[in-house]
Amino acid sequence: MARAVAVVGVGQTHHGRRMDVSYPDLVREAVVRVFEDTGLSPKDVDGVVSGTMPSMMEGVALTHLYFAEAMQAVGKPILKTETCGSTGVSIAHTAFYWVASGMAEVVLAVGHEKMYEGDSQATMTTVLDPFYQRYFLAGAPGVFSMQSQLWATRYKIPQDKIRDAAAFISVTHHQSAFDNPYAHIKMKVTMEDVKNSRIIVYPIRLLDVCPNSDGACAVIFASEKVAKRLGRKVAWVKGVGYRGDEQFFGDSDKVVWQSAIEAAKQAYDQAGIKDPLKELDVAEVYNPFTYQEMIFYECFGFCEFGKAPDLVLRGIFSREGELPVCPSGGVLCTNPIGATGLIRVAEAAMQVTGRAGEHQVPGAKLALAHAMGGIDQFNGVMILGSEL
Amino acid sequence: MAREYRTLKTEVRLPYEVAYGATWTRFFEGLKDKKIYGTRCKECKRVLVPARSFCPRCFVTTDEWVEVKEEGTLVAWCYTNYRYFGMPIEPPFVTGLIRLDGTDVNFLHLIGGFDLSNFEEVSKTLRNGIKVKAVWSEERRGHILDIRYFEPV
Amino acid sequence: MPRKVAIVSVAQIGGADSKENFYDQAYRVVKEALDKAGISREKVGCVVTAASDIFHGGISCANAYHWDPAGAVLRNGSRQDAESLFALVYGAMRIMSGHYDTALVVGLCKGSENPENDTCTLMFSDPFYFRPLGLNETMAAALQMRLFMDHYGITREQCAKVAVKNLRNALGNPYAHRKGIYSAEEILASRPVVEPLTELECAPKSEGMAALVLASEEMARKLTDRPVWIEGFGTSLDAYWIGDRDLLQGQLTNAAKRAYEMAGITAPWEQIHLAEITEPYAFQELLWYEQLGFCGPGQGGKLIDQGVTEKGGLLPVNPSGGTLAWNPYVSRGLHRAIEAFLQIREEAGERQVHREVKTALVHGTHGFAGQCHTVVILGS
């Protein structure tokens, strides 16, 4: 049987526009906090894994070199994991397998991004190949617009219903962000505000989409031995899953989205989850776009295909609902891309250890963390639970 | 309110020279001749467009070339009318996923041939499921934009 | 006791400028490794690729582009940045964890589609301090080389001898594109780059793609009758600020120590039979000898003078020609591993060393003056 691995502590920066600090200092802020949270010190760390979005985002390549000191990684074993937007969860997976392999007792995982120092849309376009796709996809919004259209058409969901459900989601998450001291966007929004906000790429409006954020997140993974020694509640890794579709956006169905469905299934199987809506207490889904968020609910088996808007409008996924989604405010309110996936893991860990403060879901014991990357290409999932 | 310090404004521009290789050379040369080529996988029998040298699912070489119809069905579209640094296409423009007749995957390209300046009007013209047909550029050079756009039929 | 992991098959391509499409090349290499192992991509447990955006033809999120040819569509996979031996280590750990029985490890770097190495490595520099000064790997190496020679009295001829040895060894390597019989004088007379380095002492820009299939002990014995075991590995990262570092006492010592401990090696100069190490700058091979424990500090020059590390010597180093002959930046570490694999299995053709190779050391490095090192021990 594989070794048990736990998240024993987390640290995050105050995400947002952080022109008050240099990029290395931003990274350091999260790292200092995770050591404070766990009571461990750098000398306890057996390995460090870090990652971020493309080097062109901030114009520095091989950032693990630049941040050696900031991560307290000097003299340490190191790995560098990068998978576009899903980087944060892939980093968590790396730390998990590292401890699970027996090659480390304690691994520090760090994800970071300083988006205000770059041009995110211009950078994201360079993800596309220069022969073909780069001409047609203007950053992320166009892709997600097409994806939601495909979904709405396939299941004959009335435009109004989807529009209302997406707005409902936006209102819910913006409200939750007030209860998260680290969240970036803290703005009171109403359904009308969302529906009247500036169009980005139809039907997606400004309040349907994530911000650009600066931020970093640091999470410490440890073996059962260390977890027990620390004597505090920890979040056990119950399941992990990851899949990637083809590079060409047109090659796969992004509604019955295989990479999302199978990544979740791999994690559910490992965790022994059969009915995610019932068994999960919290889902920190990667949700930069309200419309797309509903497609994730369906692909993760929270409801049948085409039914997510109905459940959203009934409050099933709200803070007091059957399965609260992103009580942290989610990616919609905070998106430092290289850190975002890891923040989902950190938030899930905080929930199941009762350390989520004002946005704690009472009694949460089992949580899902998820990140997506590329042009609707990659999906990574991690399930965390309070029981071994 | 935390104190803000100076910032450094800088741009990074790097030169690259990327190889087409045999398959894509043939595909792009085809565009010069107003032909859209796909390749059929001998195992799953899917026709993939643009033409591929291998099937990403079956992981076998695909060397059966198929001249694909330049007409198809609009599967999804989106309207872009904002700017960012280094955009290759002048906004406003419409991007679409098109299932060209006889193929098994969607082809990404522009939709055009009508006034794009007003989104309301555009959304009246475009509906998923309509037929579209390629309109070729006068001057073609073996480039994806040898197809100017796909026009609603 | 962690599960044993072996390499069961390998494939690679390389050269200077093939004018082939990246996709097509990557697919061929991956398919070859899978076919040689007799395993389909659906059956492989997971895929770990290695590529860096800065070395990837101007295409960011490298894994998004190369996912298809890496055989990873709808498979569990991940990507390591900067160092392809990271992918080897990560793939091995996934198997050691018990969650997978096999892993496909892929390294991809098409140098012909990238800017010059110096342009790319300049991008490792922070924008405020290092970059305006033009600090890139060549400049950092030149500083380190000056210190190395001044401190220990290593001579320029001794440094050049590394290039002489490796470029001659490369004659037997079809993937190496910088090769030939040179004298130390000719190496030193080649175009000066950053003093004291000359052009032939600096690795070129190259294409290289590598694919390896890793397997647990049980699976390895099913897939091949000659598995090559991963007996140990270690990585280590040095400080970033170059002025803070001791450039002659770097982190290679730590990376090697970790690998040696895992592999049960206490006397490397005796127990290692062959080494494939990454020497982007000729003098660094001498410095790496010392930090790997092949000789004492400052003794690297003597080691090469004595011919110990020649192809026919007691401890052959870089019979493939090493990085000086062929340098696809990100994938180069895996090419070192592949050479060691072939040498252990006596499949290295005209590059095959005469002495028996039971245990080989594989090394990769990246960053200014070797800021980061990875060591892997392979054995029969």
mmCIF file of N, CA and C in Angstrom, chain B residues 31-129:
data_model
loop_
_atom_site.group_PDB
_atom_site.id
_atom_site.type_symbol
_atom_site.label_atom_id
_atom_site.label_comp_id
_atom_site.label_asym_id
_atom_site.label_seq_id
_atom_site.Cartn_x
_atom_site.Cartn_y
_atom_site.Cartn_z
ATOM 1 N N LEU B 31 -3.039 25.047 -49.373
ATOM 2 C CA LEU B 31 -3.853 26.249 -49.244
ATOM 3 C C LEU B 31 -3.582 27.193 -50.403
ATOM 4 N N LYS B 32 -2.333 27.218 -50.854
ATOM 5 C CA LYS B 32 -1.982 28.060 -52.013
ATOM 6 C C LYS B 32 -2.832 27.668 -53.207
ATOM 7 N N ASP B 33 -3.093 26.366 -53.329
ATOM 8 C CA ASP B 33 -3.888 25.857 -54.452
ATOM 9 C C ASP B 33 -5.369 25.779 -54.123
ATOM 10 N N LYS B 34 -5.776 26.479 -53.109
ATOM 11 C CA LYS B 34 -7.174 26.484 -52.656
ATOM 12 C C LYS B 34 -7.656 25.105 -52.263
ATOM 13 N N LYS B 35 -6.755 24.320 -51.702
ATOM 14 C CA LYS B 35 -7.157 22.989 -51.229
ATOM 15 C C LYS B 35 -6.915 22.908 -49.722
ATOM 16 N N ILE B 36 -7.896 22.297 -49.032
ATOM 17 C CA ILE B 36 -7.730 22.068 -47.598
ATOM 18 C C ILE B 36 -7.524 20.572 -47.419
ATOM 19 N N TYR B 37 -6.372 20.215 -46.906
ATOM 20 C CA TYR B 37 -6.065 18.789 -46.759
ATOM 21 C C TYR B 37 -6.223 18.317 -45.323
ATOM 22 N N GLY B 38 -6.765 17.090 -45.235
ATOM 23 C CA GLY B 38 -6.775 16.418 -43.941
ATOM 24 C C GLY B 38 -6.083 15.079 -44.122
ATOM 25 N N THR B 39 -5.872 14.380 -43.031
ATOM 26 C CA THR B 39 -5.345 13.017 -43.141
ATOM 27 C C THR B 39 -6.260 12.082 -42.375
ATOM 28 N N ARG B 40 -6.374 10.866 -42.891
ATOM 29 C CA ARG B 40 -7.252 9.883 -42.250
ATOM 30 C C ARG B 40 -6.409 8.873 -41.483
ATOM 31 N N CYS B 41 -6.831 8.593 -40.260
ATOM 32 C CA CYS B 41 -6.113 7.603 -39.449
ATOM 33 C C CYS B 41 -6.615 6.222 -39.826
ATOM 34 N N LYS B 42 -5.698 5.322 -40.128
ATOM 35 C CA LYS B 42 -6.122 3.985 -40.569
ATOM 36 C C LYS B 42 -6.738 3.164 -39.458
ATOM 37 N N GLU B 43 -6.509 3.571 -38.209
ATOM 38 C CA GLU B 43 -7.094 2.783 -37.127
ATOM 39 C C GLU B 43 -8.466 3.290 -36.710
ATOM 40 N N CYS B 44 -8.550 4.545 -36.338
ATOM 41 C CA CYS B 44 -9.850 5.028 -35.896
ATOM 42 C C CYS B 44 -10.667 5.568 -37.052
ATOM 43 N N LYS B 45 -10.058 5.680 -38.210
ATOM 44 C CA LYS B 45 -10.735 6.124 -39.431
ATOM 45 C C LYS B 45 -11.149 7.588 -39.400
ATOM 46 N N ARG B 46 -10.719 8.326 -38.389
ATOM 47 C CA ARG B 46 -11.120 9.729 -38.345
ATOM 48 C C ARG B 46 -10.320 10.529 -39.359
ATOM 49 N N VAL B 47 -10.951 11.535 -39.939
ATOM 50 C CA VAL B 47 -10.232 12.465 -40.812
ATOM 51 C C VAL B 47 -9.905 13.688 -39.961
ATOM 52 N N LEU B 48 -8.631 13.978 -39.844
ATOM 53 C CA LEU B 48 -8.171 15.080 -39.009
ATOM 54 C C LEU B 48 -7.739 16.238 -39.890
ATOM 55 N N VAL B 49 -8.168 17.413 -39.505
ATOM 56 C CA VAL B 49 -7.772 18.593 -40.263
ATOM 57 C C VAL B 49 -7.393 19.673 -39.282
ATOM 58 N N PRO B 50 -6.317 20.423 -39.402
ATOM 59 C CA PRO B 50 -5.377 20.338 -40.530
ATOM 60 C C PRO B 50 -4.744 18.952 -40.608
ATOM 61 N N ALA B 51 -4.133 18.637 -41.747
ATOM 62 C CA ALA B 51 -3.506 17.326 -41.919
ATOM 63 C C ALA B 51 -2.486 17.089 -40.825
ATOM 64 N N ARG B 52 -2.384 15.842 -40.361
ATOM 65 C CA ARG B 52 -1.442 15.492 -39.289
ATOM 66 C C ARG B 52 -0.480 14.437 -39.783
ATOM 67 N N SER B 53 0.643 14.367 -39.124
ATOM 68 C CA SER B 53 1.561 13.282 -39.458
ATOM 69 C C SER B 53 1.245 12.044 -38.621
ATOM 70 N N PHE B 54 0.517 12.221 -37.511
ATOM 71 C CA PHE B 54 0.130 11.045 -36.732
ATOM 72 C C PHE B 54 -1.184 11.339 -36.023
ATOM 73 N N CYS B 55 -1.864 10.277 -35.650
ATOM 74 C CA CYS B 55 -3.125 10.433 -34.940
ATOM 75 C C CYS B 55 -2.813 10.524 -33.446
ATOM 76 N N PRO B 56 -3.243 11.592 -32.784
ATOM 77 C CA PRO B 56 -2.883 11.749 -31.377
ATOM 78 C C PRO B 56 -3.522 10.718 -30.452
ATOM 79 N N ARG B 57 -4.581 10.070 -30.914
ATOM 80 C CA ARG B 57 -5.208 9.064 -30.052
ATOM 81 C C ARG B 57 -4.666 7.668 -30.334
ATOM 82 N N CYS B 58 -4.605 7.292 -31.605
ATOM 83 C CA CYS B 58 -4.129 5.950 -31.958
ATOM 84 C C CYS B 58 -2.613 5.873 -31.996
ATOM 85 N N PHE B 59 -1.990 7.041 -32.120
ATOM 86 C CA PHE B 59 -0.541 7.136 -32.095
ATOM 87 C C PHE B 59 0.093 6.325 -33.220
ATOM 88 N N VAL B 60 -0.528 6.404 -34.397
ATOM 89 C CA VAL B 60 0.079 5.793 -35.580
ATOM 90 C C VAL B 60 0.244 6.876 -36.646
ATOM 91 N N THR B 61 1.169 6.619 -37.571
ATOM 92 C CA THR B 61 1.386 7.565 -38.652
ATOM 93 C C THR B 61 0.124 7.675 -39.484
ATOM 94 N N THR B 62 -0.247 8.897 -39.860
ATOM 95 C CA THR B 62 -1.402 9.061 -40.733
ATOM 96 C C THR B 62 -0.853 9.583 -42.055
ATOM 97 N N ASP B 63 -0.876 8.731 -43.061
ATOM 98 C CA ASP B 63 -0.349 9.195 -44.339
ATOM 99 C C ASP B 63 -1.365 9.081 -45.467
ATOM 100 N N GLU B 64 -2.631 8.880 -45.108
ATOM 101 C CA GLU B 64 -3.654 8.874 -46.146
ATOM 102 C C GLU B 64 -4.209 10.290 -46.245
ATOM 103 N N TRP B 65 -3.876 10.972 -47.309
ATOM 104 C CA TRP B 65 -4.280 12.369 -47.481
ATOM 105 C C TRP B 65 -5.655 12.485 -48.099
ATOM 106 N N VAL B 66 -6.437 13.388 -47.589
ATOM 107 C CA VAL B 66 -7.800 13.576 -48.063
ATOM 108 C C VAL B 66 -7.993 15.045 -48.384
ATOM 109 N N GLU B 67 -8.512 15.331 -49.573
ATOM 110 C CA GLU B 67 -8.831 16.721 -49.849
ATOM 111 C C GLU B 67 -10.199 16.982 -49.249
ATOM 112 N N VAL B 68 -10.236 17.914 -48.338
ATOM 113 C CA VAL B 68 -11.435 18.114 -47.544
ATOM 114 C C VAL B 68 -12.300 19.194 -48.203
ATOM 115 N N LYS B 69 -13.605 19.082 -48.061
ATOM 116 C CA LYS B 69 -14.507 20.087 -48.614
ATOM 117 C C LYS B 69 -14.254 21.428 -47.941
ATOM 118 N N GLU B 70 -14.405 22.500 -48.696
ATOM 119 C CA GLU B 70 -14.191 23.805 -48.101
ATOM 120 C C GLU B 70 -15.472 24.370 -47.498
ATOM 121 N N GLU B 71 -16.443 23.496 -47.332
ATOM 122 C CA GLU B 71 -17.692 23.916 -46.692
ATOM 123 C C GLU B 71 -17.897 23.113 -45.434
ATOM 124 N N GLY B 72 -18.619 23.708 -44.528
ATOM 125 C CA GLY B 72 -18.889 22.952 -43.307
ATOM 126 C C GLY B 72 -19.944 23.622 -42.472
ATOM 127 N N THR B 73 -20.057 23.145 -41.270
ATOM 128 C CA THR B 73 -21.069 23.632 -40.342
ATOM 129 C C THR B 73 -20.401 24.408 -39.222
ATOM 130 N N LEU B 74 -20.961 25.540 -38.888
ATOM 131 C CA LEU B 74 -20.431 26.339 -37.791
ATOM 132 C C LEU B 74 -20.817 25.677 -36.472
ATOM 133 N N VAL B 75 -19.836 25.353 -35.662
ATOM 134 C CA VAL B 75 -20.074 24.648 -34.406
ATOM 135 C C VAL B 75 -20.102 25.614 -33.230
ATOM 136 N N ALA B 76 -19.232 26.591 -33.266
ATOM 137 C CA ALA B 76 -19.192 27.598 -32.201
ATOM 138 C C ALA B 76 -18.475 28.813 -32.743
ATOM 139 N N TRP B 77 -18.752 29.975 -32.176
ATOM 140 C CA TRP B 77 -18.078 31.191 -32.644
ATOM 141 C C TRP B 77 -17.958 32.172 -31.481
ATOM 142 N N CYS B 78 -17.053 33.118 -31.648
ATOM 143 C CA CYS B 78 -16.948 34.174 -30.646
ATOM 144 C C CYS B 78 -16.469 35.458 -31.313
ATOM 145 N N TYR B 79 -16.863 36.575 -30.741
ATOM 146 C CA TYR B 79 -16.649 37.897 -31.327
ATOM 147 C C TYR B 79 -15.653 38.652 -30.455
ATOM 148 N N THR B 80 -14.578 39.079 -31.037
ATOM 149 C CA THR B 80 -13.553 39.780 -30.272
ATOM 150 C C THR B 80 -13.488 41.221 -30.730
ATOM 151 N N ASN B 81 -13.620 42.132 -29.775
ATOM 152 C CA ASN B 81 -13.485 43.539 -30.139
ATOM 153 C C ASN B 81 -12.723 44.307 -29.066
ATOM 154 N N TYR B 82 -11.620 43.727 -28.627
ATOM 155 C CA TYR B 82 -10.743 44.475 -27.719
ATOM 156 C C TYR B 82 -9.309 44.247 -28.186
ATOM 157 N N ARG B 83 -8.399 44.953 -27.581
ATOM 158 C CA ARG B 83 -7.010 44.880 -28.031
ATOM 159 C C ARG B 83 -6.068 44.418 -26.946
ATOM 160 N N TYR B 84 -5.001 43.793 -27.351
ATOM 161 C CA TYR B 84 -3.872 43.557 -26.441
ATOM 162 C C TYR B 84 -2.618 43.614 -27.282
ATOM 163 N N PHE B 85 -1.491 43.736 -26.612
ATOM 164 C CA PHE B 85 -0.200 43.919 -27.261
ATOM 165 C C PHE B 85 0.125 42.755 -28.199
ATOM 166 N N GLY B 86 0.418 43.083 -29.455
ATOM 167 C CA GLY B 86 0.869 42.045 -30.387
ATOM 168 C C GLY B 86 -0.213 41.179 -30.985
ATOM 169 N N MET B 87 -1.449 41.621 -30.972
ATOM 170 C CA MET B 87 -2.564 40.861 -31.578
ATOM 171 C C MET B 87 -2.318 40.666 -33.070
ATOM 172 N N PRO B 88 -2.415 39.419 -33.577
ATOM 173 C CA PRO B 88 -2.173 39.230 -35.009
ATOM 174 C C PRO B 88 -3.317 39.672 -35.928
ATOM 175 N N ILE B 89 -4.547 39.747 -35.417
ATOM 176 C CA ILE B 89 -5.685 40.125 -36.275
ATOM 177 C C ILE B 89 -6.308 41.396 -35.729
ATOM 178 N N GLU B 90 -6.599 42.335 -36.610
ATOM 179 C CA GLU B 90 -7.241 43.594 -36.186
ATOM 180 C C GLU B 90 -8.663 43.332 -35.696
ATOM 181 N N PRO B 91 -8.982 43.804 -34.524
ATOM 182 C CA PRO B 91 -10.373 43.675 -34.099
ATOM 183 C C PRO B 91 -11.230 44.712 -34.816
ATOM 184 N N PRO B 92 -12.559 44.522 -34.935
ATOM 185 C CA PRO B 92 -13.295 43.350 -34.460
ATOM 186 C C PRO B 92 -13.157 42.171 -35.416
ATOM 187 N N PHE B 93 -13.162 40.971 -34.872
ATOM 188 C CA PHE B 93 -13.147 39.797 -35.728
ATOM 189 C C PHE B 93 -13.914 38.668 -35.047
ATOM 190 N N VAL B 94 -14.331 37.700 -35.862
ATOM 191 C CA VAL B 94 -15.055 36.550 -35.332
ATOM 192 C C VAL B 94 -14.238 35.297 -35.594
ATOM 193 N N THR B 95 -14.047 34.507 -34.547
ATOM 194 C CA THR B 95 -13.359 33.221 -34.675
ATOM 195 C C THR B 95 -14.406 32.137 -34.566
ATOM 196 N N GLY B 96 -14.253 31.087 -35.349
ATOM 197 C CA GLY B 96 -15.227 30.004 -35.264
ATOM 198 C C GLY B 96 -14.585 28.646 -35.279
ATOM 199 N N LEU B 97 -15.316 27.680 -34.738
ATOM 200 C CA LEU B 97 -14.952 26.268 -34.886
ATOM 201 C C LEU B 97 -15.874 25.727 -35.968
ATOM 202 N N ILE B 98 -15.321 25.152 -36.980
ATOM 203 C CA ILE B 98 -16.088 24.708 -38.139
ATOM 204 C C ILE B 98 -15.864 23.220 -38.342
ATOM 205 N N ARG B 99 -16.946 22.474 -38.463
ATOM 206 C CA ARG B 99 -16.817 21.051 -38.810
ATOM 207 C C ARG B 99 -16.925 20.964 -40.312
ATOM 208 N N LEU B 100 -15.777 20.930 -40.968
ATOM 209 C CA LEU B 100 -15.788 20.828 -42.423
ATOM 210 C C LEU B 100 -16.404 19.497 -42.815
ATOM 211 N N ASP B 101 -17.168 19.509 -43.886
ATOM 212 C CA ASP B 101 -17.865 18.283 -44.320
ATOM 213 C C ASP B 101 -16.879 17.143 -44.502
ATOM 214 N N GLY B 102 -17.232 16.011 -43.962
ATOM 215 C CA GLY B 102 -16.406 14.809 -44.140
ATOM 216 C C GLY B 102 -15.240 14.697 -43.185
ATOM 217 N N THR B 103 -15.175 15.588 -42.196
ATOM 218 C CA THR B 103 -14.067 15.483 -41.239
ATOM 219 C C THR B 103 -14.622 15.138 -39.855
ATOM 220 N N ASP B 104 -13.721 14.814 -38.950
ATOM 221 C CA ASP B 104 -14.138 14.356 -37.628
ATOM 222 C C ASP B 104 -13.691 15.238 -36.487
ATOM 223 N N VAL B 105 -13.031 16.332 -36.812
ATOM 224 C CA VAL B 105 -12.639 17.285 -35.768
ATOM 225 C C VAL B 105 -13.001 18.671 -36.273
ATOM 226 N N ASN B 106 -12.966 19.635 -35.412
ATOM 227 C CA ASN B 106 -13.327 20.995 -35.795
ATOM 228 C C ASN B 106 -12.119 21.801 -36.232
ATOM 229 N N PHE B 107 -12.335 22.641 -37.195
ATOM 230 C CA PHE B 107 -11.277 23.468 -37.771
ATOM 231 C C PHE B 107 -11.456 24.888 -37.259
ATOM 232 N N LEU B 108 -10.376 25.483 -36.825
ATOM 233 C CA LEU B 108 -10.435 26.823 -36.257
ATOM 234 C C LEU B 108 -10.113 27.838 -37.342
ATOM 235 N N HIS B 109 -10.951 28.864 -37.504
ATOM 236 C CA HIS B 109 -10.616 29.921 -38.475
ATOM 237 C C HIS B 109 -11.529 31.126 -38.242
ATOM 238 N N LEU B 110 -11.405 32.103 -39.087
ATOM 239 C CA LEU B 110 -12.215 33.311 -38.958
ATOM 240 C C LEU B 110 -13.534 33.139 -39.702
ATOM 241 N N ILE B 111 -14.536 33.851 -39.209
ATOM 242 C CA ILE B 111 -15.815 33.911 -39.919
ATOM 243 C C ILE B 111 -15.964 35.349 -40.379
ATOM 244 N N GLY B 112 -16.323 35.555 -41.634
ATOM 245 C CA GLY B 112 -16.420 36.940 -42.106
ATOM 246 C C GLY B 112 -17.231 37.047 -43.366
ATOM 247 N N GLY B 113 -17.035 38.152 -44.052
ATOM 248 C CA GLY B 113 -17.756 38.381 -45.295
ATOM 249 C C GLY B 113 -18.991 39.225 -45.089
ATOM 250 N N PHE B 114 -19.115 39.792 -43.893
ATOM 251 C CA PHE B 114 -20.246 40.689 -43.631
ATOM 252 C C PHE B 114 -19.789 41.684 -42.575
ATOM 253 N N ASP B 115 -20.612 42.665 -42.334
ATOM 254 C CA ASP B 115 -20.224 43.752 -41.435
ATOM 255 C C ASP B 115 -20.036 43.231 -40.008
ATOM 256 N N LEU B 116 -18.852 43.418 -39.482
ATOM 257 C CA LEU B 116 -18.561 42.904 -38.142
ATOM 258 C C LEU B 116 -18.567 44.013 -37.092
ATOM 259 N N SER B 117 -18.868 45.232 -37.498
ATOM 260 C CA SER B 117 -18.657 46.337 -36.562
ATOM 261 C C SER B 117 -19.668 46.337 -35.426
ATOM 262 N N ASN B 118 -20.822 45.715 -35.645
ATOM 263 C CA ASN B 118 -21.842 45.750 -34.614
ATOM 264 C C ASN B 118 -22.174 44.343 -34.141
ATOM 265 N N PHE B 119 -21.948 44.105 -32.874
ATOM 266 C CA PHE B 119 -22.144 42.751 -32.352
ATOM 267 C C PHE B 119 -23.592 42.274 -32.493
ATOM 268 N N GLU B 120 -24.534 43.170 -32.255
ATOM 269 C CA GLU B 120 -25.952 42.776 -32.336
ATOM 270 C C GLU B 120 -26.267 42.220 -33.719
ATOM 271 N N GLU B 121 -25.788 42.926 -34.736
ATOM 272 C CA GLU B 121 -26.036 42.470 -36.107
ATOM 273 C C GLU B 121 -25.355 41.124 -36.370
ATOM 274 N N VAL B 122 -24.129 41.018 -35.887
ATOM 275 C CA VAL B 122 -23.381 39.779 -36.078
ATOM 276 C C VAL B 122 -24.138 38.608 -35.460
ATOM 277 N N SER B 123 -24.657 38.835 -34.255
ATOM 278 C CA SER B 123 -25.315 37.714 -33.569
ATOM 279 C C SER B 123 -26.624 37.350 -34.232
ATOM 280 N N LYS B 124 -27.123 38.231 -35.105
ATOM 281 C CA LYS B 124 -28.323 37.857 -35.872
ATOM 282 C C LYS B 124 -27.921 36.960 -37.039
ATOM 283 N N THR B 125 -26.785 37.279 -37.620
ATOM 284 C CA THR B 125 -26.326 36.515 -38.790
ATOM 285 C C THR B 125 -25.800 35.125 -38.409
ATOM 286 N N LEU B 126 -25.107 35.073 -37.276
ATOM 287 C CA LEU B 126 -24.423 33.815 -36.946
ATOM 288 C C LEU B 126 -25.196 32.995 -35.933
ATOM 289 N N ARG B 127 -25.355 31.767 -36.262
ATOM 290 C CA ARG B 127 -26.017 30.835 -35.374
ATOM 291 C C ARG B 127 -25.270 29.536 -35.496
ATOM 292 N N ASN B 128 -25.099 28.825 -34.397
ATOM 293 C CA ASN B 128 -24.453 27.516 -34.503
ATOM 294 C C ASN B 128 -25.317 26.612 -35.366
ATOM 295 N N GLY B 129 -24.686 25.908 -36.260
ATOM 296 C CA GLY B 129 -25.418 24.995 -37.136
ATOM 297 C C GLY B 129 -25.570 25.515 -38.553
#
